[in-house]
Structures are given as C-alpha cells and as structure tokens.
PDB file of C-alpha atoms in Angstrom:
ATOM      1  CA  MET A   1     153.428  48.232 112.146  1.00  0.00           C
ATOM      2  CA  SER A   2     155.898  50.811 110.874  1.00  0.00           C
ATOM      3  CA  THR A   3     155.371  54.378 112.002  1.00  0.00           C
ATOM      4  CA  LEU A   4     156.921  57.735 111.366  1.00  0.00           C
ATOM      5  CA  THR A   5     160.193  58.238 113.198  1.00  0.00           C
ATOM      6  CA  GLY A   6     159.663  58.929 116.872  1.00  0.00           C
ATOM      7  CA  LEU A   7     155.884  59.216 116.680  1.00  0.00           C
ATOM      8  CA  SER A   8     152.980  56.889 117.245  1.00  0.00           C
ATOM      9  CA  PRO A   9     150.629  56.553 114.238  1.00  0.00           C
ATOM     10  CA  HIS A  10     147.884  58.270 116.235  1.00  0.00           C
ATOM     11  CA  LYS A  11     149.965  61.033 117.847  1.00  0.00           C
ATOM     12  CA  ARG A  12     151.512  62.829 114.936  1.00  0.00           C
ATOM     13  CA  THR A  13     151.711  66.585 115.031  1.00  0.00           C
ATOM     14  CA  LEU A  14     151.683  69.216 112.325  1.00  0.00           C
ATOM     15  CA  THR A  15     154.117  71.532 114.121  1.00  0.00           C
ATOM     16  CA  PRO A  16     157.330  72.251 112.235  1.00  0.00           C
ATOM     17  CA  SER A  17     160.170  69.813 112.805  1.00  0.00           C
ATOM     18  CA  PRO A  18     163.347  71.096 114.458  1.00  0.00           C
ATOM     19  CA  ARG A  19     165.039  70.927 111.075  1.00  0.00           C
ATOM     20  CA  ALA A  20     162.308  73.110 109.594  1.00  0.00           C
ATOM     21  CA  ARG A  21     162.513  75.614 112.451  1.00  0.00           C
ATOM     22  CA  SER A  22     166.285  75.858 112.389  1.00  0.00           C
ATOM     23  CA  GLY A  23     166.665  77.684 109.128  1.00  0.00           C
ATOM     24  CA  ASP A  24     164.845  76.009 106.242  1.00  0.00           C
ATOM     25  CA  SER A  25     163.654  78.620 103.780  1.00  0.00           C
ATOM     26  CA  GLY A  26     161.986  78.821 100.413  1.00  0.00           C
ATOM     27  CA  VAL A  27     159.670  76.147  99.054  1.00  0.00           C
ATOM     28  CA  ARG A  28     161.317  73.295 100.957  1.00  0.00           C
ATOM     29  CA  GLY A  29     160.959  75.131 104.252  1.00  0.00           C
ATOM     30  CA  LEU A  30     157.309  75.921 103.513  1.00  0.00           C
ATOM     31  CA  VAL A  31     156.579  72.268 102.719  1.00  0.00           C
ATOM     32  CA  ARG A  32     158.253  71.129 105.921  1.00  0.00           C
ATOM     33  CA  ARG A  33     156.290  73.628 107.986  1.00  0.00           C
ATOM     34  CA  PHE A  34     152.932  72.790 106.411  1.00  0.00           C
ATOM     35  CA  PRO A  35     153.181  69.245 104.967  1.00  0.00           C
ATOM     36  CA  THR A  36     149.448  68.486 104.836  1.00  0.00           C
ATOM     37  CA  ALA A  37     148.503  71.767 103.177  1.00  0.00           C
ATOM     38  CA  SER A  38     151.452  71.378 100.809  1.00  0.00           C
ATOM     39  CA  PHE A  39     150.268  67.906  99.834  1.00  0.00           C
ATOM     40  CA  PHE A  40     146.789  69.118  98.906  1.00  0.00           C
ATOM     41  CA  ALA A  41     148.117  72.146  97.030  1.00  0.00           C
ATOM     42  CA  LEU A  42     150.513  69.962  95.053  1.00  0.00           C
ATOM     43  CA  ALA A  43     147.938  67.222  94.405  1.00  0.00           C
ATOM     44  CA  PHE A  44     145.389  69.715  93.094  1.00  0.00           C
ATOM     45  CA  GLY A  45     147.933  71.737  91.133  1.00  0.00           C
ATOM     46  CA  LEU A  46     149.590  68.789  89.382  1.00  0.00           C
ATOM     47  CA  SER A  47     146.331  67.031  88.505  1.00  0.00           C
ATOM     48  CA  TRP A  48     144.451  70.119  87.340  1.00  0.00           C
ATOM     49  CA  ALA A  49     147.385  71.277  85.223  1.00  0.00           C
ATOM     50  CA  ALA A  50     147.683  67.850  83.599  1.00  0.00           C
ATOM     51  CA  TRP A  51     143.913  67.704  83.005  1.00  0.00           C
ATOM     52  CA  ALA A  52     143.778  71.125  81.351  1.00  0.00           C
ATOM     53  CA  PRO A  53     144.352  69.850  77.765  1.00  0.00           C
ATOM     54  CA  TYR A  54     141.720  67.138  78.293  1.00  0.00           C
ATOM     55  CA  VAL A  55     139.176  69.611  79.671  1.00  0.00           C
ATOM     56  CA  LEU A  56     139.823  72.093  76.844  1.00  0.00           C
ATOM     57  CA  SER A  57     139.758  69.384  74.149  1.00  0.00           C
ATOM     58  CA  VAL A  58     136.810  68.302  72.024  1.00  0.00           C
ATOM     59  CA  HIS A  59     135.917  65.850  74.795  1.00  0.00           C
ATOM     60  CA  GLY A  60     135.317  68.768  77.164  1.00  0.00           C
ATOM     61  CA  LEU A  61     134.813  72.459  76.487  1.00  0.00           C
ATOM     62  CA  GLY A  62     135.906  72.236  72.842  1.00  0.00           C
ATOM     63  CA  VAL A  63     138.322  75.166  73.061  1.00  0.00           C
ATOM     64  CA  LEU A  64     141.151  73.126  71.522  1.00  0.00           C
ATOM     65  CA  ASP A  65     140.910  70.954  68.424  1.00  0.00           C
ATOM     66  CA  LEU A  66     142.485  68.117  70.348  1.00  0.00           C
ATOM     67  CA  ARG A  67     141.312  64.515  70.515  1.00  0.00           C
ATOM     68  CA  PHE A  68     142.396  61.724  72.832  1.00  0.00           C
ATOM     69  CA  PRO A  69     142.182  58.183  71.422  1.00  0.00           C
ATOM     70  CA  GLU A  70     139.902  55.674  73.114  1.00  0.00           C
ATOM     71  CA  VAL A  71     141.462  52.808  75.054  1.00  0.00           C
ATOM     72  CA  LEU A  72     139.099  50.081  76.272  1.00  0.00           C
ATOM     73  CA  GLY A  73     136.198  52.193  75.071  1.00  0.00           C
ATOM     74  CA  THR A  74     137.075  55.384  76.949  1.00  0.00           C
ATOM     75  CA  THR A  75     139.268  58.457  76.521  1.00  0.00           C
ATOM     76  CA  GLN A  76     139.805  58.721  80.273  1.00  0.00           C
ATOM     77  CA  LEU A  77     142.781  56.351  80.388  1.00  0.00           C
ATOM     78  CA  LEU A  78     144.882  58.694  78.235  1.00  0.00           C
ATOM     79  CA  GLY A  79     143.112  61.952  79.030  1.00  0.00           C
ATOM     80  CA  GLY A  80     142.507  61.669  82.764  1.00  0.00           C
ATOM     81  CA  LEU A  81     144.694  58.942  84.245  1.00  0.00           C
ATOM     82  CA  PRO A  82     148.072  60.717  83.833  1.00  0.00           C
ATOM     83  CA  GLY A  83     146.759  63.676  85.823  1.00  0.00           C
ATOM     84  CA  ALA A  84     145.459  61.344  88.519  1.00  0.00           C
ATOM     85  CA  TYR A  85     148.887  59.746  88.929  1.00  0.00           C
ATOM     86  CA  LEU A  86     150.638  63.117  88.880  1.00  0.00           C
ATOM     87  CA  GLY A  87     148.388  64.399  91.676  1.00  0.00           C
ATOM     88  CA  PRO A  88     147.848  62.496  94.948  1.00  0.00           C
ATOM     89  CA  LEU A  89     150.444  59.784  94.324  1.00  0.00           C
ATOM     90  CA  ALA A  90     153.274  62.084  93.261  1.00  0.00           C
ATOM     91  CA  ALA A  91     152.386  64.719  95.872  1.00  0.00           C
ATOM     92  CA  ALA A  92     152.438  62.170  98.688  1.00  0.00           C
ATOM     93  CA  PHE A  93     155.839  60.859  97.613  1.00  0.00           C
ATOM     94  CA  VAL A  94     157.422  64.304  97.198  1.00  0.00           C
ATOM     95  CA  VAL A  95     156.105  65.780 100.451  1.00  0.00           C
ATOM     96  CA  THR A  96     156.957  62.668 102.458  1.00  0.00           C
ATOM     97  CA  ALA A  97     160.491  62.638 101.069  1.00  0.00           C
ATOM     98  CA  LEU A  98     161.020  66.339 101.834  1.00  0.00           C
ATOM     99  CA  VAL A  99     159.514  66.298 105.317  1.00  0.00           C
ATOM    100  CA  GLU A 100     160.330  62.866 106.722  1.00  0.00           C
ATOM    101  CA  GLY A 101     163.040  61.435 104.485  1.00  0.00           C
ATOM    102  CA  ARG A 102     163.651  57.712 104.162  1.00  0.00           C
ATOM    103  CA  ALA A 103     161.967  56.830 107.454  1.00  0.00           C
ATOM    104  CA  GLY A 104     158.762  58.507 106.330  1.00  0.00           C
ATOM    105  CA  LEU A 105     158.899  56.865 102.915  1.00  0.00           C
ATOM    106  CA  ARG A 106     159.301  53.461 104.591  1.00  0.00           C
ATOM    107  CA  ALA A 107     156.211  54.090 106.740  1.00  0.00           C
ATOM    108  CA  TRP A 108     154.274  55.324 103.696  1.00  0.00           C
ATOM    109  CA  ALA A 109     155.338  52.264 101.683  1.00  0.00           C
ATOM    110  CA  HIS A 110     154.474  49.938 104.574  1.00  0.00           C
ATOM    111  CA  ARG A 111     150.869  51.107 104.675  1.00  0.00           C
ATOM    112  CA  LEU A 112     150.759  50.895 100.885  1.00  0.00           C
ATOM    113  CA  THR A 113     151.878  47.236 100.940  1.00  0.00           C
ATOM    114  CA  HIS A 114     150.092  46.168 104.132  1.00  0.00           C
ATOM    115  CA  TRP A 115     147.806  43.721 102.353  1.00  0.00           C
ATOM    116  CA  ARG A 116     147.796  40.840 104.856  1.00  0.00           C
ATOM    117  CA  VAL A 117     144.651  41.707 106.765  1.00  0.00           C
ATOM    118  CA  GLY A 118     142.737  38.458 106.346  1.00  0.00           C
ATOM    119  CA  TRP A 119     140.916  37.176 103.300  1.00  0.00           C
ATOM    120  CA  ARG A 120     137.523  37.632 104.996  1.00  0.00           C
ATOM    121  CA  ARG A 121     137.883  41.408 104.871  1.00  0.00           C
ATOM    122  CA  TYR A 122     138.524  41.362 101.126  1.00  0.00           C
ATOM    123  CA  ALA A 123     135.666  38.917 100.569  1.00  0.00           C
ATOM    124  CA  ALA A 124     133.331  41.108 102.615  1.00  0.00           C
ATOM    125  CA  VAL A 125     134.205  44.123 100.469  1.00  0.00           C
ATOM    126  CA  LEU A 126     133.722  42.250  97.204  1.00  0.00           C
ATOM    127  CA  VAL A 127     130.299  40.946  98.244  1.00  0.00           C
ATOM    128  CA  THR A 128     128.964  43.841 100.306  1.00  0.00           C
ATOM    129  CA  VAL A 129     129.749  46.737  97.967  1.00  0.00           C
ATOM    130  CA  PRO A 130     127.782  45.497  94.911  1.00  0.00           C
ATOM    131  CA  ALA A 131     124.918  44.360  97.138  1.00  0.00           C
ATOM    132  CA  VAL A 132     124.618  47.714  98.934  1.00  0.00           C
ATOM    133  CA  VAL A 133     124.900  49.698  95.694  1.00  0.00           C
ATOM    134  CA  LEU A 134     122.247  47.684  93.877  1.00  0.00           C
ATOM    135  CA  LEU A 135     119.847  47.579  96.825  1.00  0.00           C
ATOM    136  CA  SER A 136     120.240  51.307  97.406  1.00  0.00           C
ATOM    137  CA  THR A 137     119.414  52.048  93.781  1.00  0.00           C
ATOM    138  CA  VAL A 138     116.009  50.444  94.277  1.00  0.00           C
ATOM    139  CA  ALA A 139     115.161  53.417  96.509  1.00  0.00           C
ATOM    140  CA  LEU A 140     115.209  55.702  93.442  1.00  0.00           C
ATOM    141  CA  PRO A 141     111.794  56.321  91.826  1.00  0.00           C
ATOM    142  CA  GLY A 142     111.078  53.818  89.069  1.00  0.00           C
ATOM    143  CA  ALA A 143     114.346  51.945  89.527  1.00  0.00           C
ATOM    144  CA  LEU A 144     112.839  48.592  90.476  1.00  0.00           C
ATOM    145  CA  ALA A 145     110.226  48.641  87.709  1.00  0.00           C
ATOM    146  CA  GLY A 146     112.867  48.881  84.984  1.00  0.00           C
ATOM    147  CA  ALA A 147     115.511  46.656  86.583  1.00  0.00           C
ATOM    148  CA  GLN A 148     117.082  43.987  84.378  1.00  0.00           C
ATOM    149  CA  PRO A 149     118.831  40.708  85.290  1.00  0.00           C
ATOM    150  CA  ILE A 150     122.624  40.671  85.342  1.00  0.00           C
ATOM    151  CA  SER A 151     124.072  38.207  82.868  1.00  0.00           C
ATOM    152  CA  PRO A 152     126.804  35.689  83.781  1.00  0.00           C
ATOM    153  CA  VAL A 153     129.096  37.412  81.268  1.00  0.00           C
ATOM    154  CA  VAL A 154     128.925  40.646  83.253  1.00  0.00           C
ATOM    155  CA  LEU A 155     129.588  38.810  86.506  1.00  0.00           C
ATOM    156  CA  ALA A 156     132.569  37.041  84.941  1.00  0.00           C
ATOM    157  CA  ALA A 157     133.997  40.391  83.842  1.00  0.00           C
ATOM    158  CA  TYR A 158     133.741  41.852  87.345  1.00  0.00           C
ATOM    159  CA  LEU A 159     137.098  40.608  88.656  1.00  0.00           C
ATOM    160  CA  PRO A 160     139.082  41.731  85.567  1.00  0.00           C
ATOM    161  CA  MET A 161     137.412  45.141  85.867  1.00  0.00           C
ATOM    162  CA  LEU A 162     138.307  45.198  89.558  1.00  0.00           C
ATOM    163  CA  VAL A 163     141.971  44.560  88.772  1.00  0.00           C
ATOM    164  CA  LEU A 164     141.932  47.333  86.158  1.00  0.00           C
ATOM    165  CA  GLN A 165     140.360  49.764  88.623  1.00  0.00           C
ATOM    166  CA  ILE A 166     142.948  48.876  91.289  1.00  0.00           C
ATOM    167  CA  LEU A 167     145.840  49.507  88.904  1.00  0.00           C
ATOM    168  CA  THR A 168     144.383  52.782  87.639  1.00  0.00           C
ATOM    169  CA  THR A 169     142.062  54.753  89.915  1.00  0.00           C
ATOM    170  CA  SER A 170     142.896  53.177  93.277  1.00  0.00           C
ATOM    171  CA  LEU A 171     146.657  53.152  92.793  1.00  0.00           C
ATOM    172  CA  ALA A 172     146.619  56.736  91.537  1.00  0.00           C
ATOM    173  CA  GLU A 173     144.556  58.118  94.430  1.00  0.00           C
ATOM    174  CA  GLU A 174     144.766  56.096  97.637  1.00  0.00           C
ATOM    175  CA  PRO A 175     148.539  56.431  98.296  1.00  0.00           C
ATOM    176  CA  GLY A 176     147.756  60.124  98.656  1.00  0.00           C
ATOM    177  CA  TRP A 177     144.287  60.434 100.197  1.00  0.00           C
ATOM    178  CA  ARG A 178     144.295  57.569 102.673  1.00  0.00           C
ATOM    179  CA  ASP A 179     148.016  56.715 103.007  1.00  0.00           C
ATOM    180  CA  PHE A 180     149.411  60.247 103.357  1.00  0.00           C
ATOM    181  CA  ALA A 181     146.576  62.621 104.279  1.00  0.00           C
ATOM    182  CA  LEU A 182     144.241  60.553 106.459  1.00  0.00           C
ATOM    183  CA  PRO A 183     146.668  59.751 109.333  1.00  0.00           C
ATOM    184  CA  ARG A 184     147.666  63.412 109.561  1.00  0.00           C
ATOM    185  CA  LEU A 185     144.124  64.772 109.434  1.00  0.00           C
ATOM    186  CA  GLN A 186     142.964  62.278 112.057  1.00  0.00           C
ATOM    187  CA  ALA A 187     145.859  63.281 114.320  1.00  0.00           C
ATOM    188  CA  SER A 188     145.013  66.965 113.948  1.00  0.00           C
ATOM    189  CA  PHE A 189     141.200  66.961 113.935  1.00  0.00           C
ATOM    190  CA  GLY A 190     140.064  63.519 115.043  1.00  0.00           C
ATOM    191  CA  PRO A 191     138.518  60.787 112.879  1.00  0.00           C
ATOM    192  CA  VAL A 192     135.168  62.440 112.062  1.00  0.00           C
ATOM    193  CA  LEU A 193     136.239  66.018 111.367  1.00  0.00           C
ATOM    194  CA  GLY A 194     139.487  64.907 109.748  1.00  0.00           C
ATOM    195  CA  THR A 195     137.598  62.549 107.465  1.00  0.00           C
ATOM    196  CA  THR A 196     135.050  65.240 106.615  1.00  0.00           C
ATOM    197  CA  VAL A 197     137.834  67.598 105.555  1.00  0.00           C
ATOM    198  CA  LEU A 198     139.430  64.853 103.488  1.00  0.00           C
ATOM    199  CA  GLY A 199     136.125  63.863 101.883  1.00  0.00           C
ATOM    200  CA  LEU A 200     135.333  67.408 100.790  1.00  0.00           C
ATOM    201  CA  LEU A 201     138.814  67.965  99.341  1.00  0.00           C
ATOM    202  CA  TRP A 202     138.814  64.542  97.684  1.00  0.00           C
ATOM    203  CA  GLY A 203     135.481  65.314  96.037  1.00  0.00           C
ATOM    204  CA  CYS A 204     136.534  68.808  94.939  1.00  0.00           C
ATOM    205  CA  TRP A 205     139.705  67.407  93.382  1.00  0.00           C
ATOM    206  CA  HIS A 206     137.462  65.722  90.774  1.00  0.00           C
ATOM    207  CA  LEU A 207     135.638  68.924  89.771  1.00  0.00           C
ATOM    208  CA  PRO A 208     137.432  69.661  86.454  1.00  0.00           C
ATOM    209  CA  LEU A 209     136.483  66.203  85.216  1.00  0.00           C
ATOM    210  CA  PHE A 210     132.795  67.147  85.283  1.00  0.00           C
ATOM    211  CA  LEU A 211     133.504  69.343  82.257  1.00  0.00           C
ATOM    212  CA  ILE A 212     134.281  66.153  80.300  1.00  0.00           C
ATOM    213  CA  ALA A 213     131.453  64.569  78.315  1.00  0.00           C
ATOM    214  CA  GLU A 214     132.133  61.126  79.775  1.00  0.00           C
ATOM    215  CA  TRP A 215     131.581  62.593  83.244  1.00  0.00           C
ATOM    216  CA  GLY A 216     128.284  64.184  82.317  1.00  0.00           C
ATOM    217  CA  GLY A 217     129.587  67.334  80.670  1.00  0.00           C
ATOM    218  CA  TYR A 218     128.707  70.960  81.231  1.00  0.00           C
ATOM    219  CA  PRO A 219     126.130  72.471  80.856  1.00  0.00           C
ATOM    220  CA  GLU A 220     124.075  69.298  80.320  1.00  0.00           C
ATOM    221  CA  GLN A 221     124.269  68.318  83.989  1.00  0.00           C
ATOM    222  CA  SER A 222     124.837  71.891  85.264  1.00  0.00           C
ATOM    223  CA  TRP A 223     125.978  72.184  88.895  1.00  0.00           C
ATOM    224  CA  VAL A 224     123.738  69.484  90.383  1.00  0.00           C
ATOM    225  CA  LEU A 225     125.896  66.484  89.487  1.00  0.00           C
ATOM    226  CA  PRO A 226     129.211  67.719  90.952  1.00  0.00           C
ATOM    227  CA  VAL A 227     127.479  68.965  94.110  1.00  0.00           C
ATOM    228  CA  VAL A 228     125.846  65.588  94.701  1.00  0.00           C
ATOM    229  CA  PHE A 229     129.128  63.839  93.941  1.00  0.00           C
ATOM    230  CA  VAL A 230     131.169  65.958  96.374  1.00  0.00           C
ATOM    231  CA  ALA A 231     128.506  65.539  99.061  1.00  0.00           C
ATOM    232  CA  GLY A 232     128.660  61.765  98.598  1.00  0.00           C
ATOM    233  CA  CYS A 233     132.430  61.737  99.005  1.00  0.00           C
ATOM    234  CA  VAL A 234     132.098  62.722 102.688  1.00  0.00           C
ATOM    235  CA  PRO A 235     130.117  59.680 103.936  1.00  0.00           C
ATOM    236  CA  LEU A 236     132.068  57.471 101.547  1.00  0.00           C
ATOM    237  CA  SER A 237     135.276  58.735 103.144  1.00  0.00           C
ATOM    238  CA  ILE A 238     133.865  57.835 106.575  1.00  0.00           C
ATOM    239  CA  ILE A 239     133.455  54.251 105.394  1.00  0.00           C
ATOM    240  CA  MET A 240     136.998  54.209 103.992  1.00  0.00           C
ATOM    241  CA  THR A 241     138.390  55.668 107.214  1.00  0.00           C
ATOM    242  CA  TRP A 242     136.718  52.910 109.203  1.00  0.00           C
ATOM    243  CA  ALA A 243     138.140  50.255 106.864  1.00  0.00           C
ATOM    244  CA  PHE A 244     141.602  51.862 107.064  1.00  0.00           C
ATOM    245  CA  ASN A 245     141.625  52.105 110.868  1.00  0.00           C
ATOM    246  CA  ARG A 246     139.977  48.762 111.533  1.00  0.00           C
ATOM    247  CA  SER A 247     142.450  46.896 109.311  1.00  0.00           C
ATOM    248  CA  GLY A 248     145.554  48.357 110.964  1.00  0.00           C
ATOM    249  CA  GLN A 249     145.982  51.069 108.313  1.00  0.00           C
ATOM    250  CA  SER A 250     145.834  48.796 105.280  1.00  0.00           C
ATOM    251  CA  VAL A 251     145.840  50.870 102.100  1.00  0.00           C
ATOM    252  CA  PRO A 252     145.388  47.784  99.844  1.00  0.00           C
ATOM    253  CA  LEU A 253     142.071  47.012 101.543  1.00  0.00           C
ATOM    254  CA  VAL A 254     140.909  50.580 100.930  1.00  0.00           C
ATOM    255  CA  MET A 255     142.107  50.309  97.325  1.00  0.00           C
ATOM    256  CA  VAL A 256     139.973  47.200  96.833  1.00  0.00           C
ATOM    257  CA  LEU A 257     137.010  49.015  98.415  1.00  0.00           C
ATOM    258  CA  HIS A 258     137.490  52.000  96.093  1.00  0.00           C
ATOM    259  CA  ALA A 259     137.930  49.756  93.055  1.00  0.00           C
ATOM    260  CA  SER A 260     134.898  47.646  93.944  1.00  0.00           C
ATOM    261  CA  ILE A 261     132.688  50.747  94.058  1.00  0.00           C
ATOM    262  CA  ASN A 262     133.973  51.928  90.675  1.00  0.00           C
ATOM    263  CA  SER A 263     133.670  48.454  89.134  1.00  0.00           C
ATOM    264  CA  THR A 264     130.091  48.068  90.312  1.00  0.00           C
ATOM    265  CA  TYR A 265     129.024  51.411  88.886  1.00  0.00           C
ATOM    266  CA  THR A 266     131.005  50.994  85.664  1.00  0.00           C
ATOM    267  CA  LEU A 267     130.102  47.406  84.819  1.00  0.00           C
ATOM    268  CA  VAL A 268     127.167  46.043  86.810  1.00  0.00           C
ATOM    269  CA  TRP A 269     124.946  49.057  87.514  1.00  0.00           C
ATOM    270  CA  PRO A 270     124.305  50.121  83.876  1.00  0.00           C
ATOM    271  CA  VAL A 271     123.210  46.574  83.033  1.00  0.00           C
ATOM    272  CA  ALA A 272     120.902  46.290  86.025  1.00  0.00           C
ATOM    273  CA  PHE A 273     119.351  49.762  85.588  1.00  0.00           C
ATOM    274  CA  PRO A 274     119.687  50.733  81.904  1.00  0.00           C
ATOM    275  CA  HIS A 275     116.779  53.186  82.069  1.00  0.00           C
ATOM    276  CA  LEU A 276     118.321  55.397  84.774  1.00  0.00           C
ATOM    277  CA  ASP A 277     120.609  58.384  84.271  1.00  0.00           C
ATOM    278  CA  PHE A 278     124.094  56.919  84.581  1.00  0.00           C
ATOM    279  CA  HIS A 279     125.717  60.131  85.808  1.00  0.00           C
ATOM    280  CA  LEU A 280     123.210  61.710  88.169  1.00  0.00           C
ATOM    281  CA  ASP A 281     121.539  58.549  89.453  1.00  0.00           C
ATOM    282  CA  THR A 282     124.834  56.849  90.257  1.00  0.00           C
ATOM    283  CA  ALA A 283     125.869  59.942  92.228  1.00  0.00           C
ATOM    284  CA  LEU A 284     122.539  59.943  94.069  1.00  0.00           C
ATOM    285  CA  THR A 285     122.867  56.240  94.821  1.00  0.00           C
ATOM    286  CA  MET A 286     126.382  56.746  96.152  1.00  0.00           C
ATOM    287  CA  LEU A 287     125.156  59.542  98.406  1.00  0.00           C
ATOM    288  CA  LEU A 288     122.218  57.487  99.722  1.00  0.00           C
ATOM    289  CA  ALA A 289     124.122  54.247 100.227  1.00  0.00           C
ATOM    290  CA  SER A 290     127.248  55.727 101.766  1.00  0.00           C
ATOM    291  CA  THR A 291     125.236  57.999 104.083  1.00  0.00           C
ATOM    292  CA  ALA A 292     123.268  55.047 105.439  1.00  0.00           C
ATOM    293  CA  VAL A 293     126.377  52.916 106.005  1.00  0.00           C
ATOM    294  CA  ALA A 294     128.367  55.827 107.434  1.00  0.00           C
ATOM    295  CA  ALA A 295     125.583  56.593 109.933  1.00  0.00           C
ATOM    296  CA  VAL A 296     125.647  53.011 111.181  1.00  0.00           C
ATOM    297  CA  LEU A 297     129.442  53.094 111.543  1.00  0.00           C
ATOM    298  CA  LEU A 298     129.392  56.422 113.388  1.00  0.00           C
ATOM    299  CA  LEU A 299     126.837  55.091 115.869  1.00  0.00           C
ATOM    300  CA  ALA A 300     128.501  51.707 116.277  1.00  0.00           C
ATOM    301  CA  THR A 301     131.973  53.162 116.868  1.00  0.00           C
ATOM    302  CA  ARG A 302     130.784  56.268 118.781  1.00  0.00           C
ATOM    303  CA  GLY A 303     132.620  58.424 116.288  1.00  0.00           C
ATOM    304  CA  ARG A 304     135.977  56.668 116.638  1.00  0.00           C
ATOM    305  CA  LEU A 305     135.682  54.900 113.245  1.00  0.00           C
ATOM    306  CA  GLY A 306     138.044  52.150 114.346  1.00  0.00           C
ATOM    307  CA  LEU A 307     140.727  54.512 115.662  1.00  0.00           C
ATOM    308  CA  PRO A 308     142.033  53.257 119.035  1.00  0.00           C
ATOM    309  CA  ALA A 309     141.014  55.511 121.895  1.00  0.00           C
ATOM    310  CA  PRO A 310     143.725  57.292 123.899  1.00  0.00           C
ATOM    311  CA  ALA A 311     144.789  55.494 127.057  1.00  0.00           C
ATOM    312  CA  ARG A 312     145.126  57.166 130.430  1.00  0.00           C
ATOM    313  CA  GLY A 313     147.674  59.936 130.419  1.00  0.00           C
ATOM    314  CA  GLY A 314     146.800  60.925 126.859  1.00  0.00           C
ATOM    315  CA  HIS A 315     148.982  58.316 125.149  1.00  0.00           C
ATOM    316  CA  PRO A 316     147.224  56.482 122.330  1.00  0.00           C
ATOM    317  CA  VAL A 317     146.556  52.785 122.343  1.00  0.00           C
ATOM    318  CA  GLU A 318     148.302  51.084 119.445  1.00  0.00           C
ATOM    319  CA  ALA A 319     146.096  49.351 116.924  1.00  0.00           C
ATOM    320  CA  ALA A 320     145.942  45.608 117.280  1.00  0.00           C
ATOM    321  CA  PRO A 321     147.578  43.649 114.465  1.00  0.00           C
ATOM    322  CA  ALA A 322     145.128  42.854 111.723  1.00  0.00           C
ATOM    323  CA  SER A 323     144.133  39.229 111.503  1.00  0.00           C
TER     324      SER A 323
END
C-alpha cells in the first residue's frame, strides 16, 4: 500500500514540515502548517460559495429570480453537484499538492483507486445496506402498517441508481472526507474521536442545502431535520471508518457504501414507505440504523474500528493486504 513519503499510514503527524518551518509564508505557508484545518476551510468555503445562487434561487429562499432546470427529475444535479465537486474533492487535491507534492498525490490517488478488496465486501454492502435501512424503518411508529411491496422495476433500477450516485455524490465527497481527512484525523485523535470530528464536520457541510425545497426547505422543517441529519452523520462515519480501515484504506468500497445508502433512500425507501415523511423520517431512520450498527462495531473492535493497534515500542502495525 502506498503511503505518504517517509511516514506510515497510521503515524502521520500534523506538525509543520521542515519546508514549512524554514520560511514559507502567506497562504501557502499557512496551508502547509495546518493542512487538515486548511482542507476543511477550503471545502466549506468553495462548496458554500458555489451553493449560494442555488440557496438564494426560487428553489430555496426565493431572494433571486433564478431557476435551475431539472435533470433526471431534480434540480440538484445542476444546482448542488458543482458545489459538491468544488468542495471536498478540489480541496483535497489542492491541499495535498501544496503540502505533500507528487508523493502525496500518488498516495491520495492510490487510496482512491484501491478497489481490489474482494467481491464479497462489495456484495455485503449492496445486500446489507438496503436490508438494515428497511428493517430499521419498521421501528418508526406506523411504518409497518403502511408498508408497500417493492416492485421488480424498482429493484431493477437499483444498480443504475447506484452507478449514478457513485459518479455524483460519492465521487464528489469521499476523496475529501475519507481519502484526505480521515487518515489525518485518526493519526491525531484516534479512530473514535477523529471519526466523531469528521462526522460532525461532514454533516455541517450539508447545512446550506436544507434551505432548498428538495431537502425539506426552511421553515417547513425548521431546525429539527438538519440537527437529526448531522447527529446521524457521526455513527454513519463510524461505520465508514471501519469499512475504510478494514479494507486496507479502500476509498472505492466506502464510495459504494455511501452510494448504496443514498440509492436506498432515493429509490427503494419511498416506494416501501410512501406514507412516511421522506425528509424527517429518512433522517431518523439513518440515525437509528447507523447508531445500532456503530455500537456493535465499537464493541466488537474495542474502539479500534479496524485500525491496526500499535506494536511494542509505539510503532504501528501495518494493515494486512485486503483480500
């Protein structure tokens, strides 16, 4: 497995590099001194700036007489997706290039293309995610009484939807959150606290989108929906961290996991539970399901979440190659 120059993947440090300490100044010097903080600042800044016209348009707050055309039945592809790509993905590339140069970009790209982790892992994700989501929804009051059968047409559309979600949401976000930020946060704070920090920031990054009608809109859903959503991003991040660590830092596996969650909620869930509130009840289901799974993983791994424990002398044990 490729790693950053001169450092093990589980022993990275956030102290300034000698190059940064020896006279770098201005923005570049600041980025090199604080790469993780710079990544989050850039990811938030780029995305929120790009989303501003969408949020202020008729699809959001209605301040601007601006309309985004629908593509595949939604305005989010043209209104929201560009900001998603300009945020985590672009920020990870820029900060990695400034701080670590070509060696860092090679390590970043390796994790991004490390897809050979065994077909069983992908199959487990594709089967387990819809099953857990649907079963967890039954815990909501009245969910089972109004449940409807899922037609073969919907099931046939699941894989095409999955591919679309991988190429849009997953590809826009995971090269930043899990590929760039997660290894650094784990090295600084450990797997649990590092993942908690990442989950909270990941959830908060979405906040402007809750002003869009397709995300529930304000003030119809008020503050409850985004709070539940952000809370759910923490246990969901714990699951993603476990998948990332356990697979030898495979970002493609995490991308499939992310896309499978989105595909289930976008395509399958509304058909199975048409009487439930799509926005709030999906957020509640995500919180319930991910909390239950995350608790099991935390207990089973004793808080390591698949991260190899340090060997004697404080040197980390390298992750075994994924099978």
